[in-house]
mmCIF file of C-alpha atoms in Angstrom:
data_model
loop_
_atom_site.group_PDB
_atom_site.id
_atom_site.type_symbol
_atom_site.label_atom_id
_atom_site.label_comp_id
_atom_site.label_asym_id
_atom_site.label_seq_id
_atom_site.Cartn_x
_atom_site.Cartn_y
_atom_site.Cartn_z
ATOM 1 C CA MET A 903 4.349 248.621 -182.118
ATOM 2 C CA THR A 904 7.149 250.873 -180.870
ATOM 3 C CA SER A 905 10.878 250.560 -180.423
ATOM 4 C CA ASP A 906 11.649 248.451 -177.347
ATOM 5 C CA THR A 907 14.912 250.175 -176.462
ATOM 6 C CA ARG A 908 14.719 251.231 -172.813
ATOM 7 C CA ILE A 909 17.397 253.313 -171.125
ATOM 8 C CA LYS A 910 18.239 253.639 -167.441
ATOM 9 C CA MET A 911 18.444 257.214 -166.233
ATOM 10 C CA PRO A 912 21.627 257.665 -164.151
ATOM 11 C CA ALA A 913 20.683 258.043 -160.500
ATOM 12 C CA GLY A 914 22.753 261.198 -160.113
ATOM 13 C CA PHE A 915 21.605 262.927 -163.312
ATOM 14 C CA TRP A 916 18.927 265.098 -161.704
ATOM 15 C CA THR A 917 21.149 265.781 -158.682
ATOM 16 C CA GLY A 918 23.935 266.936 -160.997
ATOM 17 C CA LEU A 919 21.596 269.296 -162.831
ATOM 18 C CA SER A 920 20.400 270.656 -159.500
ATOM 19 C CA GLN A 921 24.002 271.512 -158.574
ATOM 20 C CA LEU A 922 24.188 273.501 -161.802
ATOM 21 C CA GLY A 923 21.091 275.430 -160.749
ATOM 22 C CA ILE A 924 18.789 273.614 -163.175
ATOM 23 C CA ALA A 925 15.570 272.152 -161.770
ATOM 24 C CA ALA A 926 14.364 268.757 -163.003
ATOM 25 C CA HIS A 927 10.853 270.032 -163.737
ATOM 26 C CA GLU A 928 12.351 272.826 -165.837
ATOM 27 C CA VAL A 929 14.134 270.263 -168.038
ATOM 28 C CA ILE A 930 11.051 268.069 -168.360
ATOM 29 C CA ARG A 931 8.899 271.040 -169.312
ATOM 30 C CA GLN A 932 11.443 272.088 -171.940
ATOM 31 C CA ALA A 933 11.487 268.508 -173.264
ATOM 32 C CA ARG A 934 7.667 268.556 -173.428
ATOM 33 C CA LEU A 935 7.391 265.331 -171.460
ATOM 34 C CA PRO A 936 5.120 264.314 -168.548
ATOM 35 C CA LEU A 937 6.508 265.385 -165.156
ATOM 36 C CA THR A 938 6.188 261.787 -163.930
ATOM 37 C CA ILE A 939 9.282 260.997 -166.041
ATOM 38 C CA ILE A 940 11.422 262.481 -163.240
ATOM 39 C CA ASN A 941 10.625 259.530 -160.976
ATOM 40 C CA LYS A 942 11.009 256.848 -163.638
ATOM 41 C CA PRO A 943 14.278 254.892 -163.551
ATOM 42 C CA VAL A 944 13.837 253.799 -167.174
ATOM 43 C CA VAL A 945 12.798 255.850 -170.220
ATOM 44 C CA SER A 946 12.496 255.331 -173.971
ATOM 45 C CA THR A 947 15.248 256.348 -176.378
ATOM 46 C CA ALA A 948 13.177 259.286 -177.660
ATOM 47 C CA GLN A 949 12.512 260.509 -174.104
ATOM 48 C CA TYR A 950 16.180 260.112 -173.163
ATOM 49 C CA PHE A 951 17.334 262.172 -176.124
ATOM 50 C CA ALA A 952 14.627 264.787 -175.486
ATOM 51 C CA ILE A 953 15.838 265.217 -171.883
ATOM 52 C CA TRP A 954 19.431 265.768 -172.984
ATOM 53 C CA GLN A 955 18.374 268.194 -175.700
ATOM 54 C CA ALA A 956 16.317 270.128 -173.147
ATOM 55 C CA TYR A 957 19.373 270.356 -170.859
ATOM 56 C CA SER A 958 21.332 271.725 -173.808
ATOM 57 C CA ASP A 959 18.651 274.276 -174.638
ATOM 58 C CA ILE A 960 18.485 275.508 -171.043
ATOM 59 C CA ILE A 961 22.218 275.798 -170.408
ATOM 60 C CA GLY A 962 22.600 277.691 -173.678
ATOM 61 C CA ASP A 963 26.005 276.649 -174.994
ATOM 62 C CA THR A 964 26.677 273.005 -175.841
ATOM 63 C CA ALA A 965 30.341 273.211 -174.847
ATOM 64 C CA LYS A 966 29.471 274.677 -171.439
ATOM 65 C CA GLY A 967 26.987 271.885 -170.791
ATOM 66 C CA ILE A 968 29.493 269.231 -171.838
ATOM 67 C CA THR A 969 32.190 270.401 -169.444
ATOM 68 C CA LYS A 970 29.978 271.224 -166.454
ATOM 69 C CA LEU A 971 27.942 268.072 -165.766
ATOM 70 C CA PRO A 972 30.778 265.487 -165.522
ATOM 71 C CA THR A 973 32.592 267.596 -162.930
ATOM 72 C CA VAL A 974 29.584 267.978 -160.591
ATOM 73 C CA PHE A 975 28.326 264.393 -160.939
ATOM 74 C CA GLU A 976 28.931 262.856 -157.512
ATOM 75 C CA THR A 977 30.910 259.613 -157.405
ATOM 76 C CA ALA A 978 28.543 258.277 -154.757
ATOM 77 C CA GLN A 979 25.735 258.502 -157.309
ATOM 78 C CA TYR A 980 27.505 256.249 -159.832
ATOM 79 C CA PRO A 981 25.517 253.125 -160.746
ATOM 80 C CA PRO A 982 27.199 249.740 -159.993
ATOM 81 C CA ALA A 983 28.491 249.345 -163.571
ATOM 82 C CA VAL A 984 30.338 252.676 -163.304
ATOM 83 C CA LEU A 985 31.526 252.048 -159.755
ATOM 84 C CA ALA A 986 33.242 248.937 -161.114
ATOM 85 C CA THR A 987 35.263 251.204 -163.401
ATOM 86 C CA TYR A 988 36.012 253.900 -160.833
ATOM 87 C CA HIS A 989 37.466 251.313 -158.430
ATOM 88 C CA ALA A 990 39.548 249.519 -161.093
ATOM 89 C CA ARG A 991 43.278 248.901 -160.709
ATOM 90 C CA ASP A 992 44.318 251.474 -163.337
ATOM 91 C CA TYR A 993 42.924 253.694 -166.113
ATOM 92 C CA ARG A 994 43.242 250.972 -168.755
ATOM 93 C CA GLU A 995 41.253 248.463 -166.738
ATOM 94 C CA ALA A 996 38.656 251.145 -165.986
ATOM 95 C CA LEU A 997 38.128 251.944 -169.666
ATOM 96 C CA TYR A 998 37.836 248.317 -170.726
ATOM 97 C CA ARG A 999 35.402 247.641 -167.896
ATOM 98 C CA MET A 1000 33.391 250.649 -169.060
ATOM 99 C CA ALA A 1001 33.270 249.317 -172.627
ATOM 100 C CA ARG A 1002 32.208 245.883 -171.381
ATOM 101 C CA TYR A 1003 29.482 246.999 -169.008
ATOM 102 C CA LYS A 1004 28.128 249.655 -171.372
ATOM 103 C CA ARG A 1005 26.367 246.747 -173.063
ATOM 104 C CA LEU A 1006 24.088 246.552 -170.032
ATOM 105 C CA CYS A 1007 22.756 250.029 -170.774
ATOM 106 C CA PRO A 1008 22.187 251.192 -174.362
ATOM 107 C CA PRO A 1009 21.978 253.314 -176.513
ATOM 108 C CA GLU A 1010 25.730 253.754 -177.038
ATOM 109 C CA SER A 1011 28.712 251.429 -177.161
ATOM 110 C CA LEU A 1012 32.448 252.077 -176.825
ATOM 111 C CA HIS A 1013 35.136 250.733 -179.147
ATOM 112 C CA ILE A 1014 38.699 250.948 -177.786
ATOM 113 C CA THR A 1015 41.835 250.711 -179.933
ATOM 114 C CA GLU A 1016 45.414 250.930 -178.667
ATOM 115 C CA GLU A 1017 48.081 251.665 -181.244
ATOM 116 C CA ASP A 1018 51.563 253.169 -180.924
ATOM 117 C CA GLU A 1019 51.394 256.097 -178.479
ATOM 118 C CA HIS A 1020 47.628 256.545 -178.593
ATOM 119 C CA CYS A 1021 44.427 254.971 -177.334
ATOM 120 C CA THR A 1022 41.244 255.869 -179.220
ATOM 121 C CA ILE A 1023 37.730 255.404 -177.859
ATOM 122 C CA GLU A 1024 35.002 255.714 -180.459
ATOM 123 C CA LEU A 1025 31.320 256.099 -179.672
ATOM 124 C CA LYS A 1026 28.807 254.081 -181.683
ATOM 125 C CA TRP A 1027 25.064 254.542 -181.396
ATOM 126 C CA LEU A 1028 22.126 252.173 -181.858
ATOM 127 C CA ASP A 1029 20.221 255.091 -183.327
ATOM 128 C CA SER A 1030 21.564 257.368 -186.029
ATOM 129 C CA ASP A 1031 24.158 259.883 -184.870
ATOM 130 C CA LYS A 1032 21.870 262.495 -186.413
ATOM 131 C CA LEU A 1033 19.316 261.879 -183.672
ATOM 132 C CA VAL A 1034 21.731 262.029 -180.741
ATOM 133 C CA PRO A 1035 21.888 265.455 -179.051
ATOM 134 C CA PRO A 1036 25.441 266.814 -179.461
ATOM 135 C CA ILE A 1037 25.596 267.585 -175.740
ATOM 136 C CA LEU A 1038 25.108 263.877 -174.930
ATOM 137 C CA VAL A 1039 27.897 262.883 -177.331
ATOM 138 C CA GLY A 1040 30.280 265.418 -175.809
ATOM 139 C CA THR A 1041 29.352 264.652 -172.210
ATOM 140 C CA THR A 1042 29.920 260.928 -172.748
ATOM 141 C CA LEU A 1043 33.470 261.553 -173.996
ATOM 142 C CA ALA A 1044 34.114 264.138 -171.266
ATOM 143 C CA PHE A 1045 32.991 261.637 -168.643
ATOM 144 C CA LEU A 1046 35.589 259.111 -169.891
ATOM 145 C CA LEU A 1047 38.352 261.660 -169.339
ATOM 146 C CA GLU A 1048 36.819 262.685 -166.000
ATOM 147 C CA LEU A 1049 36.927 259.026 -164.939
ATOM 148 C CA GLY A 1050 40.682 258.994 -165.495
ATOM 149 C CA ARG A 1051 41.149 262.258 -163.645
ATOM 150 C CA ARG A 1052 39.175 261.159 -160.602
ATOM 151 C CA GLY A 1053 40.682 257.674 -160.557
ATOM 152 C CA THR A 1054 44.316 258.779 -160.837
ATOM 153 C CA GLY A 1055 43.943 262.024 -158.924
ATOM 154 C CA GLN A 1056 45.779 263.813 -161.745
ATOM 155 C CA HIS A 1057 44.628 266.377 -164.300
ATOM 156 C CA LEU A 1058 44.978 264.161 -167.386
ATOM 157 C CA THR A 1059 44.565 265.658 -170.839
ATOM 158 C CA ALA A 1060 43.451 264.102 -174.108
ATOM 159 C CA SER A 1061 45.501 264.009 -177.302
ATOM 160 C CA LEU A 1062 42.631 264.773 -179.686
ATOM 161 C CA VAL A 1063 38.821 264.889 -179.627
ATOM 162 C CA GLU A 1064 36.746 264.517 -182.798
ATOM 163 C CA PHE A 1065 33.035 265.247 -183.126
ATOM 164 C CA SER A 1066 30.587 264.764 -185.971
ATOM 165 C CA HIS A 1067 28.531 267.713 -184.655
ATOM 166 C CA SER A 1068 29.199 271.358 -184.016
ATOM 167 C CA MET A 1069 29.843 271.669 -180.281
ATOM 168 C CA GLY A 1070 29.477 275.348 -179.469
ATOM 169 C CA ASP A 1071 32.385 277.301 -177.973
ATOM 170 C CA VAL A 1072 35.419 275.255 -179.036
ATOM 171 C CA GLN A 1073 37.736 277.182 -176.682
ATOM 172 C CA ILE A 1074 35.757 275.949 -173.666
ATOM 173 C CA LEU A 1075 36.174 272.371 -174.878
ATOM 174 C CA GLU A 1076 39.875 272.775 -175.618
ATOM 175 C CA ASP A 1077 40.437 274.205 -172.139
ATOM 176 C CA TYR A 1078 38.615 271.218 -170.605
ATOM 177 C CA PHE A 1079 40.112 268.390 -172.682
ATOM 178 C CA GLY A 1080 43.517 270.076 -172.982
ATOM 179 C CA CYS A 1081 43.855 269.347 -176.686
ATOM 180 C CA THR A 1082 42.662 270.219 -180.179
ATOM 181 C CA ILE A 1083 38.942 269.788 -180.854
ATOM 182 C CA ARG A 1084 37.803 268.907 -184.358
ATOM 183 C CA GLY A 1085 34.184 269.231 -185.468
ATOM 184 C CA GLY A 1086 32.492 268.021 -188.627
ATOM 185 C CA GLU A 1087 34.316 264.684 -188.594
ATOM 186 C CA ASN A 1088 32.751 261.346 -189.534
ATOM 187 C CA CYS A 1089 33.123 259.972 -186.012
ATOM 188 C CA ASN A 1090 32.833 260.833 -182.319
ATOM 189 C CA ARG A 1091 36.153 259.843 -180.818
ATOM 190 C CA LEU A 1092 38.381 260.560 -177.821
ATOM 191 C CA THR A 1093 42.112 259.956 -178.294
ATOM 192 C CA LEU A 1094 44.163 259.549 -175.124
ATOM 193 C CA HIS A 1095 47.892 259.335 -174.434
ATOM 194 C CA ARG A 1096 48.455 255.599 -174.188
ATOM 195 C CA ASN A 1097 50.975 255.869 -171.353
ATOM 196 C CA ASP A 1098 48.243 257.444 -169.185
ATOM 197 C CA LEU A 1099 46.412 254.114 -169.260
ATOM 198 C CA ASP A 1100 49.103 252.595 -167.051
ATOM 199 C CA ARG A 1101 48.476 255.127 -164.293
ATOM 200 C CA PRO A 1102 47.158 253.420 -161.134
ATOM 201 C CA PHE A 1103 43.855 254.459 -159.619
ATOM 202 C CA ILE A 1104 44.013 255.853 -156.107
ATOM 203 C CA SER A 1105 40.366 254.760 -155.861
ATOM 204 C CA TYR A 1106 41.308 251.089 -156.470
ATOM 205 C CA ASN A 1107 39.214 248.833 -154.251
ATOM 206 C CA ALA A 1108 39.864 245.129 -154.727
ATOM 207 C CA GLU A 1109 37.282 244.023 -152.143
ATOM 208 C CA LEU A 1110 34.493 246.037 -153.752
ATOM 209 C CA LEU A 1111 35.423 244.718 -157.212
ATOM 210 C CA GLU A 1112 35.235 241.161 -155.897
ATOM 211 C CA ILE A 1113 31.618 241.882 -154.990
ATOM 212 C CA LEU A 1114 30.589 243.906 -158.058
ATOM 213 C CA THR A 1115 32.330 242.018 -160.868
ATOM 214 C CA PRO A 1116 30.573 238.622 -160.517
ATOM 215 C CA VAL A 1117 27.170 240.325 -160.235
ATOM 216 C CA LEU A 1118 27.740 242.516 -163.293
ATOM 217 C CA ASP A 1119 29.197 239.653 -165.342
ATOM 218 C CA LYS A 1120 26.225 237.489 -164.433
ATOM 219 C CA SER A 1121 23.813 240.239 -165.526
ATOM 220 C CA LEU A 1122 25.718 240.682 -168.783
ATOM 221 C CA ASN A 1123 25.764 236.950 -169.509
ATOM 222 C CA GLU A 1124 22.067 236.624 -168.694
ATOM 223 C CA GLN A 1125 21.304 239.540 -170.992
ATOM 224 C CA GLN A 1126 23.248 237.950 -173.843
ATOM 225 C CA ARG A 1127 21.646 234.540 -173.300
ATOM 226 C CA SER A 1128 18.182 236.040 -173.030
ATOM 227 C CA LEU A 1129 18.466 237.615 -176.483
ATOM 228 C CA SER A 1130 17.071 235.354 -179.164
ATOM 229 C CA ILE A 1131 18.705 235.293 -182.590
ATOM 230 C CA THR A 1132 15.679 237.255 -183.789
ATOM 231 C CA GLU A 1133 16.345 240.037 -181.263
ATOM 232 C CA LYS A 1134 20.056 240.123 -182.120
ATOM 233 C CA VAL A 1135 19.293 240.404 -185.844
ATOM 234 C CA LYS A 1136 16.810 243.243 -185.250
ATOM 235 C CA TRP A 1137 19.333 245.086 -183.074
ATOM 236 C CA ILE A 1138 21.947 244.923 -185.840
ATOM 237 C CA MET A 1139 19.378 245.924 -188.464
ATOM 238 C CA LYS A 1140 18.225 249.000 -186.543
ATOM 239 C CA ARG A 1141 21.804 250.107 -186.052
ATOM 240 C CA SER A 1142 22.551 249.676 -189.761
ATOM 241 C CA LEU A 1143 19.443 251.109 -191.448
ATOM 242 C CA THR A 1144 20.896 254.543 -192.163
ATOM 243 C CA GLY A 1145 23.597 252.920 -194.281
ATOM 244 C CA GLY A 1146 20.910 251.526 -196.587
ATOM 245 C CA ARG A 1147 19.187 248.161 -196.680
ATOM 246 C CA PRO A 1148 20.969 245.642 -194.406
ATOM 247 C CA TYR A 1149 21.817 242.417 -196.255
ATOM 248 C CA ILE A 1150 21.786 238.980 -194.687
ATOM 249 C CA LYS A 1151 25.469 238.359 -195.485
ATOM 250 C CA ASN A 1152 26.495 241.447 -193.485
ATOM 251 C CA VAL A 1153 24.292 240.595 -190.503
ATOM 252 C CA ALA A 1154 25.436 236.957 -190.554
ATOM 253 C CA SER A 1155 29.064 238.059 -190.660
ATOM 254 C CA GLU A 1156 28.580 240.328 -187.629
ATOM 255 C CA LEU A 1157 27.029 237.419 -185.739
ATOM 256 C CA GLY A 1158 29.928 235.152 -186.717
ATOM 257 C CA MET A 1159 27.916 232.677 -188.762
ATOM 258 C CA SER A 1160 27.176 231.807 -192.385
ATOM 259 C CA ASN A 1161 24.106 233.039 -194.297
ATOM 260 C CA ARG A 1162 22.672 229.513 -194.297
ATOM 261 C CA THR A 1163 23.164 229.082 -190.549
ATOM 262 C CA LEU A 1164 21.489 232.415 -189.834
ATOM 263 C CA GLN A 1165 18.538 231.554 -192.068
ATOM 264 C CA ARG A 1166 18.165 228.198 -190.331
ATOM 265 C CA ARG A 1167 18.326 229.781 -186.858
ATOM 266 C CA LEU A 1168 15.677 232.339 -187.824
ATOM 267 C CA THR A 1169 13.441 229.622 -189.278
ATOM 268 C CA ASP A 1170 13.757 227.686 -186.006
ATOM 269 C CA GLU A 1171 12.370 230.774 -184.220
ATOM 270 C CA GLY A 1172 9.565 231.166 -186.756
ATOM 271 C CA ALA A 1173 11.042 234.291 -188.335
ATOM 272 C CA SER A 1174 12.470 235.381 -191.678
ATOM 273 C CA PHE A 1175 15.105 237.964 -192.519
ATOM 274 C CA ASN A 1176 12.798 240.043 -194.741
ATOM 275 C CA HIS A 1177 10.008 240.059 -192.153
ATOM 276 C CA LEU A 1178 12.428 241.237 -189.455
ATOM 277 C CA LEU A 1179 13.664 243.976 -191.760
ATOM 278 C CA LYS A 1180 10.099 245.240 -192.205
ATOM 279 C CA GLN A 1181 9.544 245.111 -188.440
ATOM 280 C CA SER A 1182 12.774 246.985 -187.741
ATOM 281 C CA ARG A 1183 11.947 249.713 -190.228
ATOM 282 C CA HIS A 1184 8.434 250.003 -188.834
ATOM 283 C CA GLU A 1185 9.566 250.248 -185.200
ATOM 284 C CA GLN A 1186 12.330 252.735 -185.946
ATOM 285 C CA ALA A 1187 10.018 254.858 -188.111
ATOM 286 C CA LEU A 1188 7.563 255.219 -185.217
ATOM 287 C CA GLU A 1189 10.432 256.077 -182.862
ATOM 288 C CA TYR A 1190 11.794 258.748 -185.196
ATOM 289 C CA LEU A 1191 8.372 260.254 -185.914
ATOM 290 C CA THR A 1192 8.034 261.108 -182.220
ATOM 291 C CA ASP A 1193 10.889 263.583 -182.723
ATOM 292 C CA PRO A 1194 9.257 266.708 -184.221
ATOM 293 C CA SER A 1195 12.647 268.090 -185.296
ATOM 294 C CA LEU A 1196 12.911 265.419 -188.018
ATOM 295 C CA ASP A 1197 10.978 265.963 -191.221
ATOM 296 C CA ILE A 1198 9.363 263.038 -193.021
ATOM 297 C CA LYS A 1199 12.045 262.904 -195.701
ATOM 298 C CA GLU A 1200 14.730 262.505 -193.014
ATOM 299 C CA VAL A 1201 12.752 259.739 -191.300
ATOM 300 C CA ALA A 1202 12.455 257.901 -194.625
ATOM 301 C CA PHE A 1203 16.240 258.075 -195.057
ATOM 302 C CA LEU A 1204 16.929 256.999 -191.468
ATOM 303 C CA VAL A 1205 14.937 253.786 -191.938
ATOM 304 C CA GLY A 1206 16.682 252.936 -195.191
ATOM 305 C CA TYR A 1207 14.418 254.362 -197.905
ATOM 306 C CA GLU A 1208 16.092 256.506 -200.543
ATOM 307 C CA ASP A 1209 12.690 257.163 -202.155
ATOM 308 C CA GLN A 1210 10.194 259.025 -199.947
ATOM 309 C CA ASN A 1211 7.234 257.600 -201.898
ATOM 310 C CA SER A 1212 8.355 254.049 -201.083
ATOM 311 C CA PHE A 1213 8.396 254.985 -197.409
ATOM 312 C CA TYR A 1214 4.865 256.416 -197.650
ATOM 313 C CA ARG A 1215 3.571 253.235 -199.294
ATOM 314 C CA ALA A 1216 5.216 251.048 -196.648
ATOM 315 C CA PHE A 1217 3.903 253.211 -193.813
ATOM 316 C CA ARG A 1218 0.341 252.989 -195.123
ATOM 317 C CA ILE A 1219 0.643 249.205 -195.027
ATOM 318 C CA TRP A 1220 1.988 249.327 -191.456
ATOM 319 C CA GLU A 1221 -0.342 251.888 -189.909
ATOM 320 C CA GLY A 1222 -3.112 252.488 -192.464
ATOM 321 C CA ASP A 1223 -2.273 256.177 -192.470
ATOM 322 C CA THR A 1224 0.354 258.668 -193.670
ATOM 323 C CA PRO A 1225 3.441 259.412 -191.537
ATOM 324 C CA SER A 1226 2.290 263.042 -191.150
ATOM 325 C CA ASN A 1227 -1.172 262.094 -189.874
ATOM 326 C CA TRP A 1228 0.271 259.470 -187.522
ATOM 327 C CA ARG A 1229 2.720 262.015 -186.079
ATOM 328 C CA THR A 1230 -0.015 264.634 -185.564
ATOM 329 C CA GLU A 1231 -2.245 262.173 -183.728
ATOM 330 C CA HIS A 1232 0.295 260.306 -181.603
ATOM 331 C CA VAL A 1233 2.842 262.989 -180.764
ATOM 332 C CA GLY A 1234 0.024 265.319 -179.842
ATOM 333 C CA MET A 1235 -1.487 262.685 -177.558
ATOM 334 C CA ASN A 1236 1.855 262.037 -175.857
ATOM 335 C CA LEU A 1237 2.312 265.718 -175.077
ATOM 336 C CA ILE A 1238 -1.139 265.898 -173.537
ATOM 337 C CA ASN A 1239 -0.600 262.749 -171.486
#
């Protein structure tokens, strides 16, 4: 059993890399993935992260990679969910549309807060921030600023950018964002000047939005309805594992229901909270073990075990083998295939 998180590759990703002089097959080879991945519209979380890390390795400096790709990414290559932001009425509407439709395509989500003179957009990840390539974190925030620049036709600047990772040449980033860059923070966050959100988009297209919005909203509603309570609980669990063992009261609170109601809903679907916790840990452990840069002790922590021996005992129950042996067999096979 493996993690079921699937991610859509942006249609213009490979084209953008090509404009930077980087061939798709070069990235895939660096990522140690099968070349057939290039033609796949959907990849696993581990493959997605491996592709971004390979791009980072090839371009050399994280900061350079962050600032280059958003500027060469062609608007015509935007997927429908992003087109609906680019053709919004103003920057504010574009950002809130982006946050809404991001739910159609994991692994990240956007949390927007407006207060006083600032608007902050914080990135949250389904998987641990530790696993996310820094270049992907930076590019995602750069793209949000690029959206405002393209939409308004003005060279907007940020107020502050905070990263939990080291991001390479800070001067390159400060020149691009036009503000102070802080690394080593406990968040990944873009702070904008709130008055910029009122700026109208020259790319505003009411007719196109009338076509796109109902389709996207329908897809989003269908996605939410299609998720069982079991799937929702597992999603929250996987996102929370690195903070320690998720407790039913916390999960119930996030779902807006009482502990008793959640237990009853799970029972109706033939599931239990503890069983789902074991499943979530198992699935995430297998996902993390496919990343050779993580040692076993880190994987144990990422799935909520403070004691490595407890993780080993649990893994033997799940797979009948040690994490090290499983990694050697399965990661090796994936590289060959």
